[in-house]
Each structure stands twice: as structure tokens, then as C-alpha cells.
Tab-separated table of C-alpha atoms in Angstrom:
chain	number	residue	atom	x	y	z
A	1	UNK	CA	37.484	62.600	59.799
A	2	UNK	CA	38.339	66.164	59.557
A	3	UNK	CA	41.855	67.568	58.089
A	4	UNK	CA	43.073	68.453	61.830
A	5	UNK	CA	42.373	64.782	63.141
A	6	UNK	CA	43.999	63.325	59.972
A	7	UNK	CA	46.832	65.333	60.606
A	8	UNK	CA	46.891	64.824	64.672
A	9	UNK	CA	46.528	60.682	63.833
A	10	UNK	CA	49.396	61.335	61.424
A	11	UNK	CA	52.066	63.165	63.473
A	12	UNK	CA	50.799	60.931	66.690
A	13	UNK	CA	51.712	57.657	64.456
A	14	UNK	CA	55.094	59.185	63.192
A	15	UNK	CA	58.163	57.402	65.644
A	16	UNK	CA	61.420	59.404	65.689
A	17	UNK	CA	63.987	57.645	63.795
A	18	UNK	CA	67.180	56.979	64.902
A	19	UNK	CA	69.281	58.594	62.667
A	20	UNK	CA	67.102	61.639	64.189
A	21	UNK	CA	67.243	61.373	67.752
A	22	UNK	CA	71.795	60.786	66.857
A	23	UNK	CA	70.848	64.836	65.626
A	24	UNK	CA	69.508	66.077	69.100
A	25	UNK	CA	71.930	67.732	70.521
A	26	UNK	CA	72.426	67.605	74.394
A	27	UNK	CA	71.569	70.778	76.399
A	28	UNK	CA	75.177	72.638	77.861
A	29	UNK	CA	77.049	71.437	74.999
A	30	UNK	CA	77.032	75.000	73.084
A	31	UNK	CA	77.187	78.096	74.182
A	32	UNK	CA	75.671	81.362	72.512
A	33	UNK	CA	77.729	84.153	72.660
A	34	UNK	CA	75.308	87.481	73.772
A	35	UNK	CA	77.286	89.798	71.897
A	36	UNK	CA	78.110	87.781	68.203
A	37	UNK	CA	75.288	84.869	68.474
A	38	UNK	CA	77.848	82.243	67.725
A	39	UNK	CA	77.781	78.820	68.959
A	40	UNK	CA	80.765	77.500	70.808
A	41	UNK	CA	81.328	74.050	71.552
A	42	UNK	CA	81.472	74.829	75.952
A	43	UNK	CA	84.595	72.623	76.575
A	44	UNK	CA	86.585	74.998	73.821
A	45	UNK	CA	84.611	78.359	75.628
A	46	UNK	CA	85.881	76.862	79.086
A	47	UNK	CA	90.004	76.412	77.507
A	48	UNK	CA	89.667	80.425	76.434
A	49	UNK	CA	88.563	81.652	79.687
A	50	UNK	CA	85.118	82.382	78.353
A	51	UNK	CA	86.221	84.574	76.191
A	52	UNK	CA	83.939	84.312	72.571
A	53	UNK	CA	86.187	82.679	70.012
A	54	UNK	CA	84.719	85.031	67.425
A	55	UNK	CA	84.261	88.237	68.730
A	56	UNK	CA	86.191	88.135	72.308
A	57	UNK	CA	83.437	89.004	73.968
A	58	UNK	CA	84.347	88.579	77.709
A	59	UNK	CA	81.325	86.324	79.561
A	60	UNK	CA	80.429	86.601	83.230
A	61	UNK	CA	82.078	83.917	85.119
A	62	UNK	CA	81.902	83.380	89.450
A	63	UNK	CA	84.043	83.849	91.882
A	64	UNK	CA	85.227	80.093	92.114
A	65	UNK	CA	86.161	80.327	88.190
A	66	UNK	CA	88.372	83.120	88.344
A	67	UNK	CA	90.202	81.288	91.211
A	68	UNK	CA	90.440	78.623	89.041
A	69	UNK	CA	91.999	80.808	86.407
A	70	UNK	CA	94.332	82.863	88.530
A	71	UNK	CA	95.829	80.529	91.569
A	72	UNK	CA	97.710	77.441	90.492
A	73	UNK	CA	96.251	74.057	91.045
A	74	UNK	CA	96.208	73.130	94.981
A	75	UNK	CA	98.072	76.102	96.285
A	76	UNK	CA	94.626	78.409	97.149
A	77	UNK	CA	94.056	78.863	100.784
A	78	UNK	CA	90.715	80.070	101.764
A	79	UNK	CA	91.215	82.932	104.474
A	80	UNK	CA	88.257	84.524	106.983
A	81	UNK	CA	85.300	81.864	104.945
A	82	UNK	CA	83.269	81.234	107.736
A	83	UNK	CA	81.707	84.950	108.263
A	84	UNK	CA	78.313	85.540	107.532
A	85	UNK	CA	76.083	88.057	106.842
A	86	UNK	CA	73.138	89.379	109.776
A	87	UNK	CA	70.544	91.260	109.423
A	88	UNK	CA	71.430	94.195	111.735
A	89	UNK	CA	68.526	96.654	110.223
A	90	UNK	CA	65.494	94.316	109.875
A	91	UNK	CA	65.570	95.334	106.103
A	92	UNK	CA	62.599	94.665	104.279
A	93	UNK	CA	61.535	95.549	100.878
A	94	UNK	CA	60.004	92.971	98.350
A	95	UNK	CA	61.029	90.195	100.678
A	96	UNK	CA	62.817	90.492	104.163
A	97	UNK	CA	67.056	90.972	103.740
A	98	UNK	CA	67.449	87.662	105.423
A	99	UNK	CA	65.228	85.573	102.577
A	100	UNK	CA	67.248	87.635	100.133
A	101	UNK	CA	70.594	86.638	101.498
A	102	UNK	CA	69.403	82.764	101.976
A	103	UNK	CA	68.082	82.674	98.822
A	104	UNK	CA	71.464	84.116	96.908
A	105	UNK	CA	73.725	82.035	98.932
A	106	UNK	CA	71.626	78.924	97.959
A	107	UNK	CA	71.941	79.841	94.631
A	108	UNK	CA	75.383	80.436	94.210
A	109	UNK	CA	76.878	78.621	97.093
A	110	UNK	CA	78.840	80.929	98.686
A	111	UNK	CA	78.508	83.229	101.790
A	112	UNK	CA	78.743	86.803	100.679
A	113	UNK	CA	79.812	88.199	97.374
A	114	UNK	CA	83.411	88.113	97.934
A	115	UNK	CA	85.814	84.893	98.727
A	116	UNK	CA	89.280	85.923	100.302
A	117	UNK	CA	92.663	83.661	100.093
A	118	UNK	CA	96.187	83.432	99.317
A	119	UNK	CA	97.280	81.116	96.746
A	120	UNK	CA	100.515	81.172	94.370
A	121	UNK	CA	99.818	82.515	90.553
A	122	UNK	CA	102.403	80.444	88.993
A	123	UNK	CA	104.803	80.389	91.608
A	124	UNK	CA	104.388	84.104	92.918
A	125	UNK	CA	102.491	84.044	96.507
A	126	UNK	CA	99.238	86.479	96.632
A	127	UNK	CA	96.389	87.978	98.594
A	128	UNK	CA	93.532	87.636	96.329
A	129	UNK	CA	90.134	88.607	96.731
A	130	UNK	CA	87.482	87.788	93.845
A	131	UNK	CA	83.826	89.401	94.426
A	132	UNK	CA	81.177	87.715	92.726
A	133	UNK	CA	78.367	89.499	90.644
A	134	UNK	CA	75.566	86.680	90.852
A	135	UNK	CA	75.507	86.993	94.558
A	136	UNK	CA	73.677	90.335	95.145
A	137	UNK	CA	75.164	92.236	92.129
A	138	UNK	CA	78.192	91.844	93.770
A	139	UNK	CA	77.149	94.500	96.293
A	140	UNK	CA	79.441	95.266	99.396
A	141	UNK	CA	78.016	94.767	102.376
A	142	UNK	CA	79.999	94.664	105.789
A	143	UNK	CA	81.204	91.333	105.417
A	144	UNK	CA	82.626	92.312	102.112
A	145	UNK	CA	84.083	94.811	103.543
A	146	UNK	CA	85.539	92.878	106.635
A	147	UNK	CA	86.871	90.424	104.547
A	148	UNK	CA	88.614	92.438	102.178
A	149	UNK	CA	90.437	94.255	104.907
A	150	UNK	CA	91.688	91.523	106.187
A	151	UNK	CA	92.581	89.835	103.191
A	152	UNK	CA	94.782	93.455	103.198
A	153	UNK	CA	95.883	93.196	106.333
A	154	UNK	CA	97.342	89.694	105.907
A	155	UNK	CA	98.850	90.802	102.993
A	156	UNK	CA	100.379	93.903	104.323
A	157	UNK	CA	101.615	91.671	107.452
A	158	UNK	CA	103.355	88.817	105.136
A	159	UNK	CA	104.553	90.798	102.648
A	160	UNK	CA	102.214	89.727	99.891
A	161	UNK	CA	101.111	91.841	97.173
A	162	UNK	CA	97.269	91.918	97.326
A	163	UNK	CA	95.139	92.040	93.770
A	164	UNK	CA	91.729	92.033	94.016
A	165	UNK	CA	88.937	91.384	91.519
A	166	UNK	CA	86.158	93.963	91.458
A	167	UNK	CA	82.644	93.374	90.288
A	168	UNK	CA	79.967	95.153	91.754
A	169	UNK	CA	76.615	97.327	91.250
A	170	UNK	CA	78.040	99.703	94.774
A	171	UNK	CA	77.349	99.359	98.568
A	172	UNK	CA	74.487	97.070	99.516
A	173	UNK	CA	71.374	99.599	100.522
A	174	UNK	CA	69.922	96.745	102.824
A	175	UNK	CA	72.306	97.717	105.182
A	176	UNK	CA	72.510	101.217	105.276
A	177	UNK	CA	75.498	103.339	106.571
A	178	UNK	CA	77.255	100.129	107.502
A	179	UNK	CA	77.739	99.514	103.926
A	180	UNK	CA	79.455	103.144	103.536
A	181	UNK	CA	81.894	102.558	106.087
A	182	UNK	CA	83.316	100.182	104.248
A	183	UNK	CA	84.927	102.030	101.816
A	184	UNK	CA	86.822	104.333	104.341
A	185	UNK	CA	87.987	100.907	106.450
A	186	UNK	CA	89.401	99.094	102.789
A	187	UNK	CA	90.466	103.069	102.253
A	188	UNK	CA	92.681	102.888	105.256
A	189	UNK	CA	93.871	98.785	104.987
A	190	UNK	CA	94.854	100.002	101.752
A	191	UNK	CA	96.634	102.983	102.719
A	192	UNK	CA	99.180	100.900	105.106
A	193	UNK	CA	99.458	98.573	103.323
A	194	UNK	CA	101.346	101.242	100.375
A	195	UNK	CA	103.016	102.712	103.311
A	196	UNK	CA	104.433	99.169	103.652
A	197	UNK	CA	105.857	99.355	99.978
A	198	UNK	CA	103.850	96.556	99.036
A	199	UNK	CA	101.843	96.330	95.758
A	200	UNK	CA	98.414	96.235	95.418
A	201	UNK	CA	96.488	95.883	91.940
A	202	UNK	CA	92.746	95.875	91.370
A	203	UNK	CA	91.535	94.381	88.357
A	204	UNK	CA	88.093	95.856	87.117
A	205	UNK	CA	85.715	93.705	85.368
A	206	UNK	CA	81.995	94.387	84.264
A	207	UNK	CA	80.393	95.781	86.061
A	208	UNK	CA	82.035	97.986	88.632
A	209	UNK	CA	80.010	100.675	89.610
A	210	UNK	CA	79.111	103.092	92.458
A	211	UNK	CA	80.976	103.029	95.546
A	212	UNK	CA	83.232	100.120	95.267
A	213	UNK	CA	84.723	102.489	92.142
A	214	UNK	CA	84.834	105.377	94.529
A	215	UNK	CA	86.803	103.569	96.847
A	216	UNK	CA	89.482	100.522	96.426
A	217	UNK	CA	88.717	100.113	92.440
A	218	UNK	CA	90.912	103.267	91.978
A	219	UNK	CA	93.649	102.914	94.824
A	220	UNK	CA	95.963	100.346	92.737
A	221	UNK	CA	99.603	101.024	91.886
A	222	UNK	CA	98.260	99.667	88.950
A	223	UNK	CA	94.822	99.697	87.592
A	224	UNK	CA	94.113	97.346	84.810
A	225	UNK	CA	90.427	96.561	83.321
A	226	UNK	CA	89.343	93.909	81.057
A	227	UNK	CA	87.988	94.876	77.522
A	228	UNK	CA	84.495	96.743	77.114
A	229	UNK	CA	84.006	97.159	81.340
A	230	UNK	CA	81.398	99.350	82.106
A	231	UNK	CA	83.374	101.364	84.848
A	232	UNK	CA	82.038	104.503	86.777
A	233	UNK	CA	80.153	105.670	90.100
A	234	UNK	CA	76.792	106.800	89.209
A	235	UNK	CA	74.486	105.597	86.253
A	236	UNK	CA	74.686	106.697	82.697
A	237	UNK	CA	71.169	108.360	82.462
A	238	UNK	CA	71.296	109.722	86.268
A	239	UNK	CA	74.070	112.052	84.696
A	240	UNK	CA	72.686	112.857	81.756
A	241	UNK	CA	69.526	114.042	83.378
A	242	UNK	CA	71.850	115.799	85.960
A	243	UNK	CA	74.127	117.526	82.967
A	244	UNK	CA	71.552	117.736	80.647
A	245	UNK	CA	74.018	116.495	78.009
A	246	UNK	CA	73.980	113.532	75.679
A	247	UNK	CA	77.556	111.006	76.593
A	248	UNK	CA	79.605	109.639	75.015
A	249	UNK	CA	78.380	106.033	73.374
A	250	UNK	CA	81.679	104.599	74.870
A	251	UNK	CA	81.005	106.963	78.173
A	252	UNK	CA	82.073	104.391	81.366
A	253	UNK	CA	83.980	101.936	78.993
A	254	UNK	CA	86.969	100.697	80.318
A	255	UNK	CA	88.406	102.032	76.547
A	256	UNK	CA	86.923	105.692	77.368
A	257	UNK	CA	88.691	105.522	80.959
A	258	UNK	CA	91.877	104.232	79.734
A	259	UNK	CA	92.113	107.461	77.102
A	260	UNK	CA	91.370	109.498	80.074
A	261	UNK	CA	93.870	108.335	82.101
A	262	UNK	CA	91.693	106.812	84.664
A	263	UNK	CA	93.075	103.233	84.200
A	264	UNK	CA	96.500	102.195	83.457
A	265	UNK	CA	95.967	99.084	80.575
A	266	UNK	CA	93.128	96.706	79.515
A	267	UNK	CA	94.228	93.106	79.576
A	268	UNK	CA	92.041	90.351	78.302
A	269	UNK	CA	91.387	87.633	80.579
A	270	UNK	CA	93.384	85.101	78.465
A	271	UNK	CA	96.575	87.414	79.250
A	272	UNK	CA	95.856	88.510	82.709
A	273	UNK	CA	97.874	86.259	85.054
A	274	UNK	CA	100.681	86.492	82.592
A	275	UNK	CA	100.094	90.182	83.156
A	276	UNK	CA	99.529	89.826	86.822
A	277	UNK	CA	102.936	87.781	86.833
A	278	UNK	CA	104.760	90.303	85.448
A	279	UNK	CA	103.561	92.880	87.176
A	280	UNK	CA	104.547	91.249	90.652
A	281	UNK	CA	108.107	90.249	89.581
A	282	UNK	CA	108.609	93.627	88.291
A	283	UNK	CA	107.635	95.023	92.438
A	284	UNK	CA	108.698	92.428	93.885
A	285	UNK	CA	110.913	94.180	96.910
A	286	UNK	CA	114.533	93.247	98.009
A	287	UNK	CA	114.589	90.381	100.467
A	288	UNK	CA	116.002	92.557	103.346
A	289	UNK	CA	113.085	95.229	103.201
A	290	UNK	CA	111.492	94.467	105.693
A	291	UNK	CA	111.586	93.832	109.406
A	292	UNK	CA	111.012	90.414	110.855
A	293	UNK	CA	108.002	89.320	111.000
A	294	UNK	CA	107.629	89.125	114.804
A	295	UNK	CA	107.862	92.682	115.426
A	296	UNK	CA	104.246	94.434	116.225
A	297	UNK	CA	102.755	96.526	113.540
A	298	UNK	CA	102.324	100.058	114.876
A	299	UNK	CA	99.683	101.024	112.956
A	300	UNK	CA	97.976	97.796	112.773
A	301	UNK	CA	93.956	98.009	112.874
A	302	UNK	CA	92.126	95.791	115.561
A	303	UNK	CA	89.813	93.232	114.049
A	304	UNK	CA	86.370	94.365	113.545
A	305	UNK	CA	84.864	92.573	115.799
A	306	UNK	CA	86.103	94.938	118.549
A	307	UNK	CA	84.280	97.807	116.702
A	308	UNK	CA	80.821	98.835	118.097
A	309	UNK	CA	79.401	99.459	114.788
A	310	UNK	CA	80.020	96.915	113.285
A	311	UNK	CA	79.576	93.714	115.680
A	312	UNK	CA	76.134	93.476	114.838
A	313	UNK	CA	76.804	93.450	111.690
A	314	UNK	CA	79.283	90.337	111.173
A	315	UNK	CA	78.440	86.557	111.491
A	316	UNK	CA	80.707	84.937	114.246
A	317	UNK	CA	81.801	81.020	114.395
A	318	UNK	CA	80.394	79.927	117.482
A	319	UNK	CA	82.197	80.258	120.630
A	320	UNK	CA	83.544	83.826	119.262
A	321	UNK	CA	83.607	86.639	121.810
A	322	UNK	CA	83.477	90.584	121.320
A	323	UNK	CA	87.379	91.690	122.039
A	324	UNK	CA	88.370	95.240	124.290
């Protein structure tokens, strides 16, 4: 018998004791930090808002758990859920636009990469819209852009002040100029709803890039950013190349931006809806500011589905017909 069988009999012989198998530890239990490499025990990184207990280094989290962190328990109200994403272009690179969208939404379970509601952040009503950076990069497609404007517009109509989570790598290039028009159409909801007095406060988290930072990411009252963002339109080396200059290492931090003035605090998530509390309370307009409700809103905008371009563009709950 040579070494290598001896050795093969050996380890094949061996049983795990039990004292060994009480060592295994079960997979989820820990989490690695990417920043620090320390293990955290998951239930304590799920109490801190996934914030590292060692070196507060903020983790990615979805959509659904920054609900969960925000809107008090049972008070969210999903608002415009059921719209869907076509394929208006017949986009096709590595796959067709349709697979990619079927395959995200399967993996994260959601629509788009945006959900829309109103929900009360302890005790304070609010239009809240959360994008989501595993669906797409977070990328703003039309029905990103539908839905936030009418997450605005709801919030312009009852009064609400509107805060919005961004997270996003820019427009979605499967779909092409109708991507770019949303930024003008949030632009606008935006713009009426501060001509309304009402508060509006975008909250930028990492990433948010490209055009959703050229648009509603810098069109708060009050711009706050969690701790070590990267924040800015186009990519770090695209300018270089274009300046020929070497950045900053901090360059498109949300610390660099706040020195700048670009950004008005940095809040870390475990003191954001405190924050966001505040903030509200501190806006909140007199009761008698306003007109009734039932009165028409002059400057209201139609709903989308009434606009040419983008009708194509928008998933409609069957039985839905064009308007005008």
C-alpha cells in the first residue's frame, strides 16, 4: 500500500466527532464587513442598520429594508406598484432588454428599481420613494421616472413633504432618450411642488451617479448624504482623462462634496429618521396654508399616460386606456 492510499484509507475511516460538528458554524450567521474584515454576528448587523460595528462601514441594503427602517410598522402604503417596464426600443445587447428586466425582477422581487408610498416616520406622514441598486444599478428608466413624479405629485397635492432615497449608476441606456426625459419631468414635479411651500429632501446613498445627480439628487431644500457616498455625474477616470489631472483621493465623496458646499450634512443611517424627523417638524407649515383640498391644481401635470412619448413606454393594469 502506498503512502497516498494509507493516508486516503485513513482520512476515509476518520468519523467527525460530535464535539466537532457543535463547532460548524451555520452559513448567514456572520457577516464580513468589506471594508474592516470583521465578523458580526447578522442579528446584531441587522439592530445597527447594517452599519459595521467596528468601522461603520455603511452596507448595501434594498429597497424593502430601508422601508423597514424609515416608515413605522403598518403605516406604509404602496402607491402606483403595479407599473411595469416595456420594451419600447427592442434593446438588445448581451441579452435582449426584456430577459434583462425578467431576470432582475426575479431576482430581487420587485418591478423596477424604485418602490413609491406614503407611510408615517414616527408619526410624521411622508411621500417616500426608495430606488434600489440591485435592480439594474438602480438605473432610471421611464417607470422610475413615472413613479417618482407621481409619488411628487401626491405629495405636492396632500401636503406631504416628499424625501426620496437615491441610489443609482444614471439613466438606463436600454431605453434611450426616454430615460433623459425623465429628469426634466421629476425637474418640473419638483419644481411645483417648492412652489407649493412644501419640503422635499433627497437622501444620497452609494452610489449616486450620472444623471439622477444631475437632476432630483441636487433639488432638495435639504441635501443630506450618508458617510463615504460616492456622489457625482460622470466617472472618476472619464475626468481625469478629460482634465488631464490627477483628483483628489476623496474626489466624489460625500465628505469632499459636503466641504464644497454641494451637500448640506452627512447623517449615518442609524441617525437618519431622527434626522429626517427633525427636519420635517422644523418645515412643517401652519395648518391654514393651504387651500382646501378640493380646489383644482392649476398647474397640475396630466398623468403620463396621456403623453405620446411615453405610452409605449409604461406597463398598464389591464383594462387601462390612453387619456385626451
Amino acid at each position: 500500500m502506498s503512502l497516498f492510499d494509507w493516508f486516503a484509507n485513513r482520512r476515509k475511516s476518520s468519523a467527525i466527532s460530535p464535539e466537532r460538528q457543535e463547532r460548524e458554524i451555520a452559513d448567514g450567521l456572520w457577516v464580513k464587513c468589506k471594508q474592516c474584515d470583521a465578523l458580526t454576528y447578522a442579528k446584531d448587523l441587522q439592530t445597527n442598520l447594517n452599519v459595521c460595528l467596528e468601522c461603520e462601514h455603511h452596507m448595501a441594503v434594498s429597497s424593502t429594508e430601508r422601508i423597514h427602517q424609515l416608515i413605522d410598522p403598518n403605516s406604509w402604503t404602496p402607491i402606483n406598484a403595479e407599473i411595469h417596464p416595456l420594451d419600447p426600443l427592442k434593446f438588445r445587447d448581451r441579452k435582449s432588454y426584456s430577459d434583462r428586466i425578467r431576470d432582475y425582477q426575479e431576482k430581487t422581487g420587485q418591478l423596477d428599481a424604485v418602490q413609491t408610498g406614503i407611510g408615517l416616520l414616527e408619526g410624521e406622514p411622508m411621500a417616500l420613494g426608495v430606488m434600489d441598486f440591485q435592480f439594474m444599478g438602480g438605473s432610471m428608466g421611464s417607470v422610475v421616472g413615472e413613479k417618482l413624479t407621481r409619488l411628487i405629485e401626491h405629495g405636492t397635492q396632500e401636503h406631504y413633504p416628499v424625501v426620496i432615497i437615491c441610489a443609482s449608476g444614471g439613466a438606463r441606456m436600454q431605453e434611450g432618450m426616454l430615460s433623459l426625459m425623465q429628469m426634466a419631468k421629476i425637474s418640473g414635479a419638483l419644481e411645483r411642488h417648492r412652489d407649493a411651500g412644501l419640503l422635499y429632501i433627497p437622501v444620497l446613498t452609494h452610489p449616486t451617479t450620472g444623471g439622477v445627480t444631475a437632476s432630483f439628487a441636487m433639488l432638495g431644500d435639504v441635501i443630506l448624504a450618508e458617510p463615504k457616498a460616492t456622489i457625482g455625474f460622470a466617472g472618476r477616470r472619464v475626468i481625469e482623462q478629460t482634465l488631464r489631472e490627477k483628483l483628489p483621493d476623496d474626489f466624489q465623496t460625500s465628505e469632499y462634496l459636503l466641504a464644497h458646499g454641494f451637500i448640506d450634512a452627512i447623517v449615518p443611517r442609524t441617525q437618519l429618521k431622527k434626522t429626517l424627523k427633525q427636519l420635517i417638524q422644523l418645515h412643517r407649515p401652519p395648518l391654514n396654508a393651504f387651500p382646501p383640498l378640493n380646489q383644482p391644481q392649476s398647474r397640475s401635470r396630466q398623468l403620463t399616460h396621456s403623453d405620446p412619448y411615453l405610452t409605449h413606454a409604461l406597463g398598464k393594469r389591464d383594462g387601462d386606456q390612453p387619456q385626451g
